Amino acid sequence: MEITNVSEYEAIAKQKLPKMVFDYYASGAEDQWTLQENRNAFSRILFRPRILIDVSKIDMSTTVLGFKISMPIMIAPTAMQKMAHPEGEYATARAASAAGTIMTLSSWATSSVEEVASTGPGIRFFQLYVYKDRNVVAQLVRRAERAGFKAIALTVDTPRLGRREADIKNRFTLPPFLTLKNFEGLDLGKMDKADDSGLASYVAGQIDRTLSWKDVKWLQTITKLPILVKGVLTAEDTRIAVQSGAAGIIVSNHGARQLDYVPATISALEEVVKAAQGRVPVFLDGGVRRGTDVFKALALGASGIFIGRPVVFSLAAEGEAGVRKVLQMLRDEFELTMALSGCRSLKEISRDHIVADWDTPRTQPRYTPRL
Ligand code: FNR
């Protein structure tokens, strides 16, 4: 059957993938309240479209950290993509560069930074998990830099792994024929089976729970790459991130896989944008499945968005062609949304083009019926 929107890939992935893998990709933490809310919150934001504007030419291009891309739609880091498709991260990298946009490679990729770089040109960011062993971190950052990655997305919401019950039930672990390739030579590339989630045990063993703001400063001493802080949800942390030298902020709840009952990212976005005061760009990920979602995020002040699950689901369904199609469908929908709301370039998208459920009524009723 013909695919007409991004969300349709999930059902196909479910049919194709082993249950353990599909559940790992699809799940959120605990009650999965935030998982639903990441989607639901978009539906409580409505448009205030402007009409009779010449929309025969629409420019979706933008610049992120100085890099020109074709649209404000980018790829979030998702771990272990070779579980979805044998080409895994290679396919994602090729699809992103064909679409003229940025791919973020996960620390826990099943392809190394060097392997992904070898797929050809493309603007790529590297997502960093900070291991207890800081030599491992320093080495990895240096390798990413040498392989031509342009920024570090430092994930700050994972001192411990969120409680993902499907992974516990399935005894999730990385299949033995795959490796966390960036750590292969460091003897940290394999994941043991555990009595619960193998990934949760891996995180408990290797990831540094002491990570704090001083480490954001430390990171700047070992790399010249700009640092995006991924996982900010409050104004307070936005201000500290800016003071700590972050080059940008990613409003993210890790696809609802860490702390359950945090707000949808689209609900937290405006608070963060206001606190950033235009000093650094603010990005968003979480639940973006439609071009209208992209527009809403930009109207609330985001400089761009990232998608996570749509990439692994489309990879599972159709490999590189699937990821290309996801990016193309989102691009087409976003362009149509711009046209139908009267915006010809990203700078024309304004807060007045949407109304959110937390807005106070803008106009008093003009007509009072006579009693
Ligand atoms: C993730 N995410 C993630 N984040 C990160 O910083 N490092 C990682 O390795 C991963 N791995 C990962 C695997 C899978 C299967 C998912 C679904 C998510 C979080 C990811 O970068 C992003 O924040 C969310 O996926 C965005 O939400 P959506 O688009 O999946 O709703």
Short mmCIF file of C-alpha atoms and ligand atoms in Angstrom, two decimals:
data_model
loop_
_atom_site.label_atom_id
_atom_site.label_comp_id
_atom_site.label_asym_id
_atom_site.label_seq_id
_atom_site.Cartn_x
_atom_site.Cartn_y
_atom_site.Cartn_z
CA MET A 1 0.00 0.00 0.00
CA GLU A 2 1.16 3.51 -0.76
CA ILE A 3 2.65 5.44 2.15
CA THR A 4 1.21 8.93 2.41
CA ASN A 5 2.50 10.11 5.76
CA VAL A 6 5.38 9.58 8.16
CA SER A 7 3.37 7.85 10.89
CA GLU A 8 2.42 4.98 8.61
CA TYR A 9 5.92 3.54 8.79
CA GLU A 10 5.43 2.50 12.41
CA ALA A 11 2.95 -0.27 11.61
CA ILE A 12 5.18 -1.60 8.82
CA ALA A 13 8.19 -1.62 11.14
CA LYS A 14 6.16 -3.51 13.71
CA GLN A 15 5.41 -6.24 11.18
CA LYS A 16 8.99 -6.49 9.99
CA LEU A 17 11.07 -6.28 13.15
CA PRO A 18 11.59 -8.77 15.97
CA LYS A 19 9.44 -7.77 18.94
CA MET A 20 12.47 -6.94 21.11
CA VAL A 21 13.77 -4.47 18.52
CA PHE A 22 10.45 -2.85 17.67
CA ASP A 23 9.59 -2.37 21.34
CA TYR A 24 12.99 -0.79 22.02
CA TYR A 25 12.44 1.71 19.21
CA ALA A 26 8.81 2.48 19.93
CA SER A 27 8.61 2.55 23.72
CA GLY A 28 8.65 5.35 26.21
CA ALA A 29 9.28 5.25 29.95
CA GLU A 30 6.89 3.84 32.56
CA ASP A 31 3.25 4.89 31.91
CA GLN A 32 4.29 6.44 28.59
CA TRP A 33 2.22 9.50 29.44
CA THR A 34 4.83 11.84 27.99
CA LEU A 35 5.04 9.65 24.88
CA GLN A 36 1.39 10.35 24.08
CA GLU A 37 1.62 13.93 25.24
CA ASN A 38 4.51 14.64 22.82
CA ARG A 39 1.95 14.06 20.04
CA ASN A 40 -1.20 15.32 21.74
CA ALA A 41 0.25 18.70 22.65
CA PHE A 42 0.75 19.54 18.96
CA SER A 43 -2.97 19.05 18.41
CA ARG A 44 -3.77 21.78 20.92
CA ILE A 45 -2.00 24.39 18.82
CA LEU A 46 -4.04 25.82 15.99
CA PHE A 47 -3.25 28.05 13.05
CA ARG A 48 -4.09 31.67 12.37
CA PRO A 49 -3.36 31.57 8.64
CA ARG A 50 -2.91 34.73 6.57
CA ILE A 51 -4.50 34.84 3.15
CA LEU A 52 -3.99 36.47 -0.22
CA ILE A 53 -0.23 36.50 -0.04
CA ASP A 54 1.72 35.50 -3.15
CA VAL A 55 3.11 32.10 -2.16
CA SER A 56 4.32 31.05 -5.59
CA LYS A 57 7.88 30.93 -4.27
CA ILE A 58 8.71 29.37 -0.93
CA ASP A 59 12.16 29.21 0.62
CA MET A 60 12.60 26.67 3.40
CA SER A 61 16.37 26.89 3.62
CA THR A 62 18.08 27.92 6.81
CA THR A 63 21.41 28.04 8.61
CA VAL A 64 22.26 25.97 11.67
CA LEU A 65 25.47 26.89 13.56
CA GLY A 66 26.60 28.54 10.34
CA PHE A 67 25.84 25.55 8.11
CA LYS A 68 23.36 26.07 5.32
CA ILE A 69 20.71 23.34 5.05
CA SER A 70 17.72 22.91 2.77
CA MET A 71 15.07 22.85 5.48
CA PRO A 72 14.75 23.13 9.27
CA ILE A 73 14.12 19.38 9.57
CA MET A 74 17.08 17.34 10.85
CA ILE A 75 17.80 13.85 12.13
CA ALA A 76 18.06 13.16 15.86
CA PRO A 77 20.49 10.57 17.21
CA THR A 78 18.91 7.16 17.59
CA ALA A 79 21.04 4.27 18.77
CA MET A 80 21.70 0.93 17.06
CA GLN A 81 20.22 1.50 13.63
CA LYS A 82 21.58 -1.75 12.19
CA MET A 83 18.94 -3.55 14.21
CA ALA A 84 16.46 -1.89 11.84
CA HIS A 85 18.29 -2.50 8.58
CA PRO A 86 21.69 -3.98 7.62
CA GLU A 87 22.83 -0.61 6.25
CA GLY A 88 21.77 1.17 9.44
CA GLU A 89 23.51 4.50 9.97
CA TYR A 90 25.03 4.44 6.46
CA ALA A 91 21.57 4.58 4.95
CA THR A 92 20.52 7.38 7.29
CA ALA A 93 23.66 9.38 6.51
CA ARG A 94 23.11 9.06 2.76
CA ALA A 95 19.44 9.97 3.00
CA ALA A 96 20.21 13.04 5.11
CA SER A 97 22.87 14.32 2.79
CA ALA A 98 20.66 13.70 -0.27
CA ALA A 99 18.00 15.85 1.41
CA GLY A 100 20.57 18.55 2.18
CA THR A 101 20.12 18.28 5.91
CA ILE A 102 21.96 17.33 9.09
CA MET A 103 22.25 13.87 10.60
CA THR A 104 23.17 13.44 14.25
CA LEU A 105 25.05 10.20 14.88
CA SER A 106 24.46 8.49 18.22
CA SER A 107 27.37 7.54 20.49
CA TRP A 108 25.72 4.11 20.52
CA ALA A 109 25.61 3.74 16.76
CA THR A 110 26.29 0.38 15.18
CA SER A 111 28.57 2.21 12.69
CA SER A 112 31.58 4.26 13.76
CA VAL A 113 32.16 7.96 13.17
CA GLU A 114 34.80 7.04 10.57
CA GLU A 115 32.47 4.64 8.76
CA VAL A 116 29.68 7.20 8.60
CA ALA A 117 32.10 9.84 7.36
CA SER A 118 33.17 7.45 4.59
CA THR A 119 29.65 7.42 3.11
CA GLY A 120 30.39 10.77 1.46
CA PRO A 121 29.93 14.46 2.08
CA GLY A 122 27.30 15.73 4.47
CA ILE A 123 26.91 17.95 7.50
CA ARG A 124 26.88 15.75 10.58
CA PHE A 125 26.71 16.24 14.32
CA PHE A 126 27.90 13.74 16.92
CA GLN A 127 25.78 12.93 19.97
CA LEU A 128 27.84 12.34 23.08
CA TYR A 129 27.19 10.20 26.14
CA VAL A 130 29.79 10.89 28.80
CA TYR A 131 31.42 7.69 30.07
CA LYS A 132 32.96 7.37 33.52
CA ASP A 133 36.31 6.93 31.82
CA ARG A 134 37.06 10.40 30.51
CA ASN A 135 39.87 9.12 28.30
CA VAL A 136 37.23 7.25 26.35
CA VAL A 137 35.26 10.47 25.94
CA ALA A 138 38.25 12.56 24.93
CA GLN A 139 39.33 9.97 22.37
CA LEU A 140 35.87 9.69 20.89
CA VAL A 141 35.39 13.44 20.60
CA ARG A 142 38.74 13.73 18.86
CA ARG A 143 37.77 10.99 16.43
CA ALA A 144 34.46 12.70 15.66
CA GLU A 145 36.27 15.96 15.06
CA ARG A 146 38.79 14.28 12.75
CA ALA A 147 36.00 12.52 10.86
CA GLY A 148 34.53 15.94 10.03
CA PHE A 149 31.60 16.10 12.44
CA LYS A 150 30.60 19.71 12.96
CA ALA A 151 29.09 19.84 16.45
CA ILE A 152 28.64 17.82 19.63
CA ALA A 153 25.11 17.22 20.89
CA LEU A 154 25.71 16.53 24.57
CA THR A 155 22.88 14.46 26.01
CA VAL A 156 22.19 15.65 29.53
CA ASP A 157 19.00 13.81 30.47
CA THR A 158 20.47 10.34 30.97
CA PRO A 159 22.49 10.00 34.18
CA ARG A 160 20.59 6.71 34.45
CA LEU A 161 18.42 5.04 31.87
CA GLY A 162 14.68 5.69 32.11
CA ARG A 163 12.54 2.73 33.08
CA ARG A 164 11.34 1.28 29.80
CA GLU A 165 9.22 -1.64 30.83
CA ALA A 166 9.07 -3.33 27.43
CA ASP A 167 12.87 -3.56 27.44
CA ILE A 168 12.80 -5.06 30.91
CA LYS A 169 10.20 -7.67 29.89
CA ASN A 170 12.04 -8.47 26.65
CA ARG A 171 15.47 -8.59 28.37
CA PHE A 172 16.57 -6.15 25.69
CA THR A 173 20.17 -6.38 24.58
CA LEU A 174 22.17 -5.55 21.46
CA PRO A 175 22.09 -8.64 19.21
CA PRO A 176 25.47 -10.43 19.38
CA PHE A 177 26.23 -9.92 15.66
CA LEU A 178 26.26 -6.13 16.21
CA THR A 179 28.62 -3.82 18.07
CA LEU A 180 28.47 -0.30 19.44
CA LYS A 181 31.07 0.51 16.83
CA ASN A 182 32.46 3.69 18.33
CA PHE A 183 33.57 1.68 21.36
CA GLU A 184 34.75 -1.48 19.63
CA GLY A 185 38.46 -0.89 20.16
CA LEU A 186 37.86 0.24 23.73
CA ASP A 187 36.30 -3.03 24.84
CA LEU A 188 33.00 -1.31 25.51
CA GLY A 189 31.28 -2.27 22.26
CA LYS A 190 29.29 -5.24 23.51
CA MET A 191 26.27 -5.36 25.73
CA ASP A 192 25.76 -8.21 28.17
CA LYS A 193 22.42 -9.85 28.71
CA ALA A 194 20.97 -8.91 32.07
CA ASP A 195 18.08 -9.89 34.34
CA ASP A 196 16.29 -6.77 33.17
CA SER A 197 17.20 -4.35 30.36
CA GLY A 198 20.73 -5.01 29.11
CA LEU A 199 20.96 -1.37 28.08
CA ALA A 200 19.99 -0.13 31.54
CA SER A 201 22.78 -2.28 33.02
CA TYR A 202 25.26 -1.02 30.43
CA VAL A 203 24.36 2.58 31.29
CA ALA A 204 24.63 1.90 35.02
CA GLY A 205 28.09 0.41 34.47
CA GLN A 206 29.57 2.92 32.05
CA ILE A 207 27.77 6.26 32.03
CA ASP A 208 28.90 8.97 34.43
CA ARG A 209 26.14 9.88 36.88
CA THR A 210 28.25 12.68 38.32
CA LEU A 211 27.96 14.67 35.08
CA SER A 212 27.32 18.34 35.89
CA TRP A 213 27.59 21.84 34.42
CA LYS A 214 31.32 21.95 35.10
CA ASP A 215 31.68 19.11 32.59
CA VAL A 216 30.12 21.27 29.90
CA LYS A 217 33.03 23.62 30.53
CA TRP A 218 35.47 20.68 30.57
CA LEU A 219 34.17 19.52 27.21
CA GLN A 220 35.04 22.92 25.78
CA THR A 221 38.63 22.41 26.89
CA ILE A 222 38.95 19.21 24.86
CA THR A 223 37.16 20.31 21.68
CA LYS A 224 36.67 23.37 19.52
CA LEU A 225 33.39 22.00 18.18
CA PRO A 226 30.25 23.88 19.21
CA ILE A 227 28.24 22.12 21.91
CA LEU A 228 24.49 21.71 21.79
CA VAL A 229 22.95 20.80 25.14
CA LYS A 230 20.32 18.15 24.40
CA GLY A 231 17.61 17.57 26.97
CA VAL A 232 16.74 21.00 28.35
CA LEU A 233 13.12 21.55 29.47
CA THR A 234 13.21 24.63 31.73
CA ALA A 235 14.08 28.33 31.67
CA GLU A 236 16.42 27.84 34.64
CA ASP A 237 18.59 25.32 32.83
CA THR A 238 18.49 27.36 29.65
CA ARG A 239 20.10 30.28 31.44
CA ILE A 240 22.82 28.05 32.92
CA ALA A 241 23.44 26.41 29.55
CA VAL A 242 23.98 29.81 27.94
CA GLN A 243 26.30 30.88 30.77
CA SER A 244 28.19 27.60 30.43
CA GLY A 245 29.07 28.30 26.83
CA ALA A 246 26.53 26.15 24.99
CA ALA A 247 26.26 27.05 21.31
CA GLY A 248 22.64 25.95 21.22
CA ILE A 249 19.92 24.13 23.08
CA ILE A 250 17.84 21.16 22.11
CA VAL A 251 14.51 21.05 23.92
CA SER A 252 14.09 17.30 24.26
CA ASN A 253 12.60 14.73 26.60
CA HIS A 254 14.53 11.97 24.84
CA GLY A 255 11.45 10.89 22.93
CA ALA A 256 9.68 10.33 26.28
CA ARG A 257 12.13 7.57 27.19
CA GLN A 258 13.65 9.10 30.33
CA LEU A 259 11.53 10.87 32.97
CA ASP A 260 7.83 10.19 32.45
CA TYR A 261 5.35 13.03 33.18
CA VAL A 262 7.60 15.76 31.90
CA PRO A 263 5.68 18.02 29.52
CA ALA A 264 5.63 17.57 25.80
CA THR A 265 8.59 19.32 24.26
CA ILE A 266 6.31 21.60 22.23
CA SER A 267 4.76 22.76 25.55
CA ALA A 268 8.18 23.50 27.10
CA LEU A 269 9.62 25.19 24.03
CA GLU A 270 8.38 28.74 24.50
CA GLU A 271 9.70 28.98 28.08
CA VAL A 272 13.14 27.95 26.84
CA VAL A 273 13.05 30.30 23.86
CA LYS A 274 12.21 33.24 26.11
CA ALA A 275 15.00 32.38 28.55
CA ALA A 276 17.53 32.02 25.73
CA GLN A 277 16.80 35.65 24.75
CA GLY A 278 18.09 35.04 21.25
CA ARG A 279 21.61 34.45 22.54
CA VAL A 280 21.73 30.88 21.22
CA PRO A 281 19.48 29.00 18.84
CA VAL A 282 16.88 26.67 20.33
CA PHE A 283 15.90 23.40 18.63
CA LEU A 284 13.24 20.84 19.45
CA ASP A 285 12.72 17.13 19.12
CA GLY A 286 9.88 14.87 20.25
CA GLY A 287 6.76 13.78 18.44
CA VAL A 288 7.32 15.70 15.21
CA ARG A 289 5.44 13.71 12.56
CA ARG A 290 3.85 16.37 10.32
CA GLY A 291 4.87 19.47 8.43
CA THR A 292 2.32 21.32 10.56
CA ASP A 293 4.29 20.24 13.67
CA VAL A 294 7.46 21.73 12.19
CA PHE A 295 5.66 25.01 11.52
CA LYS A 296 4.24 25.15 15.06
CA ALA A 297 7.71 24.63 16.55
CA LEU A 298 9.14 27.42 14.43
CA ALA A 299 6.24 29.72 15.28
CA LEU A 300 7.08 29.16 18.96
CA GLY A 301 10.65 30.20 18.32
CA ALA A 302 12.55 27.03 17.41
CA SER A 303 15.30 27.37 14.82
CA GLY A 304 14.73 23.81 13.64
CA ILE A 305 13.52 20.39 14.68
CA PHE A 306 14.90 16.85 14.78
CA ILE A 307 13.09 13.56 14.16
CA GLY A 308 13.90 10.30 15.92
CA ARG A 309 11.54 7.33 15.55
CA PRO A 310 10.39 8.08 11.99
CA VAL A 311 13.96 7.38 10.91
CA VAL A 312 14.26 3.95 12.51
CA PHE A 313 10.77 2.90 11.44
CA SER A 314 11.29 3.92 7.81
CA LEU A 315 14.75 2.32 7.84
CA ALA A 316 13.16 -0.93 8.96
CA ALA A 317 10.54 -0.70 6.23
CA GLU A 318 12.58 0.43 3.23
CA GLY A 319 16.17 1.21 4.20
CA GLU A 320 17.69 4.37 2.72
CA ALA A 321 14.70 4.87 0.41
CA GLY A 322 12.42 4.93 3.44
CA VAL A 323 14.43 7.60 5.25
CA ARG A 324 14.58 9.66 2.06
CA LYS A 325 10.82 9.37 1.75
CA VAL A 326 10.26 10.46 5.37
CA LEU A 327 12.40 13.56 4.82
CA GLN A 328 10.66 14.30 1.53
CA MET A 329 7.16 13.91 2.96
CA LEU A 330 7.94 16.19 5.90
CA ARG A 331 9.51 18.70 3.54
CA ASP A 332 6.47 18.68 1.24
CA GLU A 333 4.01 18.98 4.12
CA PHE A 334 6.00 21.81 5.69
CA GLU A 335 6.11 23.67 2.38
CA LEU A 336 2.37 23.27 1.98
CA THR A 337 1.78 24.48 5.54
CA MET A 338 3.85 27.57 4.82
CA ALA A 339 1.91 28.25 1.63
CA LEU A 340 -1.48 27.79 3.27
CA SER A 341 -0.58 30.08 6.16
CA GLY A 342 0.92 32.75 3.96
CA CYS A 343 4.62 32.41 4.77
CA ARG A 344 7.29 32.50 2.06
CA SER A 345 10.39 32.15 4.17
CA LEU A 346 11.16 30.93 7.66
CA LYS A 347 11.55 34.47 8.94
CA GLU A 348 7.94 35.18 8.03
CA ILE A 349 6.70 32.46 10.38
CA SER A 350 5.61 34.31 13.51
CA ARG A 351 3.95 33.70 16.86
CA ASP A 352 0.83 35.32 15.41
CA HIS A 353 0.45 32.45 12.95
CA ILE A 354 -0.61 30.11 15.74
CA VAL A 355 -2.74 30.10 18.84
CA ALA A 356 -1.87 27.76 21.69
CA ASP A 357 -4.18 26.50 24.40
CA TRP A 358 -2.18 28.46 26.99
CA ASP A 359 -2.75 31.77 25.20
CA THR A 360 -5.25 34.14 26.73
CA PRO A 361 -8.05 35.07 24.35
CA ARG A 362 -6.72 37.67 21.95
CA THR A 363 -9.97 39.38 21.11
CA GLN A 364 -13.07 40.14 23.06
CA PRO A 365 -16.29 39.09 21.36
CA ARG A 366 -17.45 42.13 19.37
CA TYR A 367 -21.06 41.13 19.20
CA THR A 368 -23.15 41.08 22.33
CA PRO A 369 -26.60 39.75 21.70
CA ARG A 370 -29.43 42.01 23.01
CA LEU A 371 -31.41 40.30 25.71
C1 FNR B 1 16.66 7.81 21.02
N1 FNR B 1 17.18 9.00 21.50
C2 FNR B 1 18.54 9.11 21.74
N2 FNR B 1 19.05 10.27 22.19
C3 FNR B 1 20.38 10.39 22.40
O1 FNR B 1 20.82 11.46 22.80
N3 FNR B 1 21.22 9.34 22.15
C4 FNR B 1 20.78 8.14 21.69
O2 FNR B 1 21.55 7.22 21.48
C5 FNR B 1 19.39 8.00 21.50
N4 FNR B 1 18.87 6.81 21.08
C6 FNR B 1 17.52 6.71 20.80
C7 FNR B 1 17.02 5.51 20.32
C8 FNR B 1 15.67 5.42 19.98
C9 FNR B 1 15.15 4.14 19.41
C10 FNR B 1 14.81 6.53 20.17
C11 FNR B 1 13.35 6.46 19.81
C12 FNR B 1 15.31 7.69 20.69
C13 FNR B 1 16.33 10.21 21.62
C14 FNR B 1 16.29 10.95 20.28
O3 FNR B 1 17.51 11.57 20.01
C15 FNR B 1 15.19 12.02 20.26
O4 FNR B 1 15.33 12.84 21.40
C16 FNR B 1 13.78 11.46 20.20
O5 FNR B 1 13.75 10.27 19.48
C17 FNR B 1 12.83 12.46 19.57
O6 FNR B 1 11.52 12.03 19.64
P1 FNR B 1 10.74 11.26 18.45
O7 FNR B 1 11.00 12.00 17.16
O8 FNR B 1 11.27 9.86 18.42
O9 FNR B 1 9.33 11.34 18.90
#
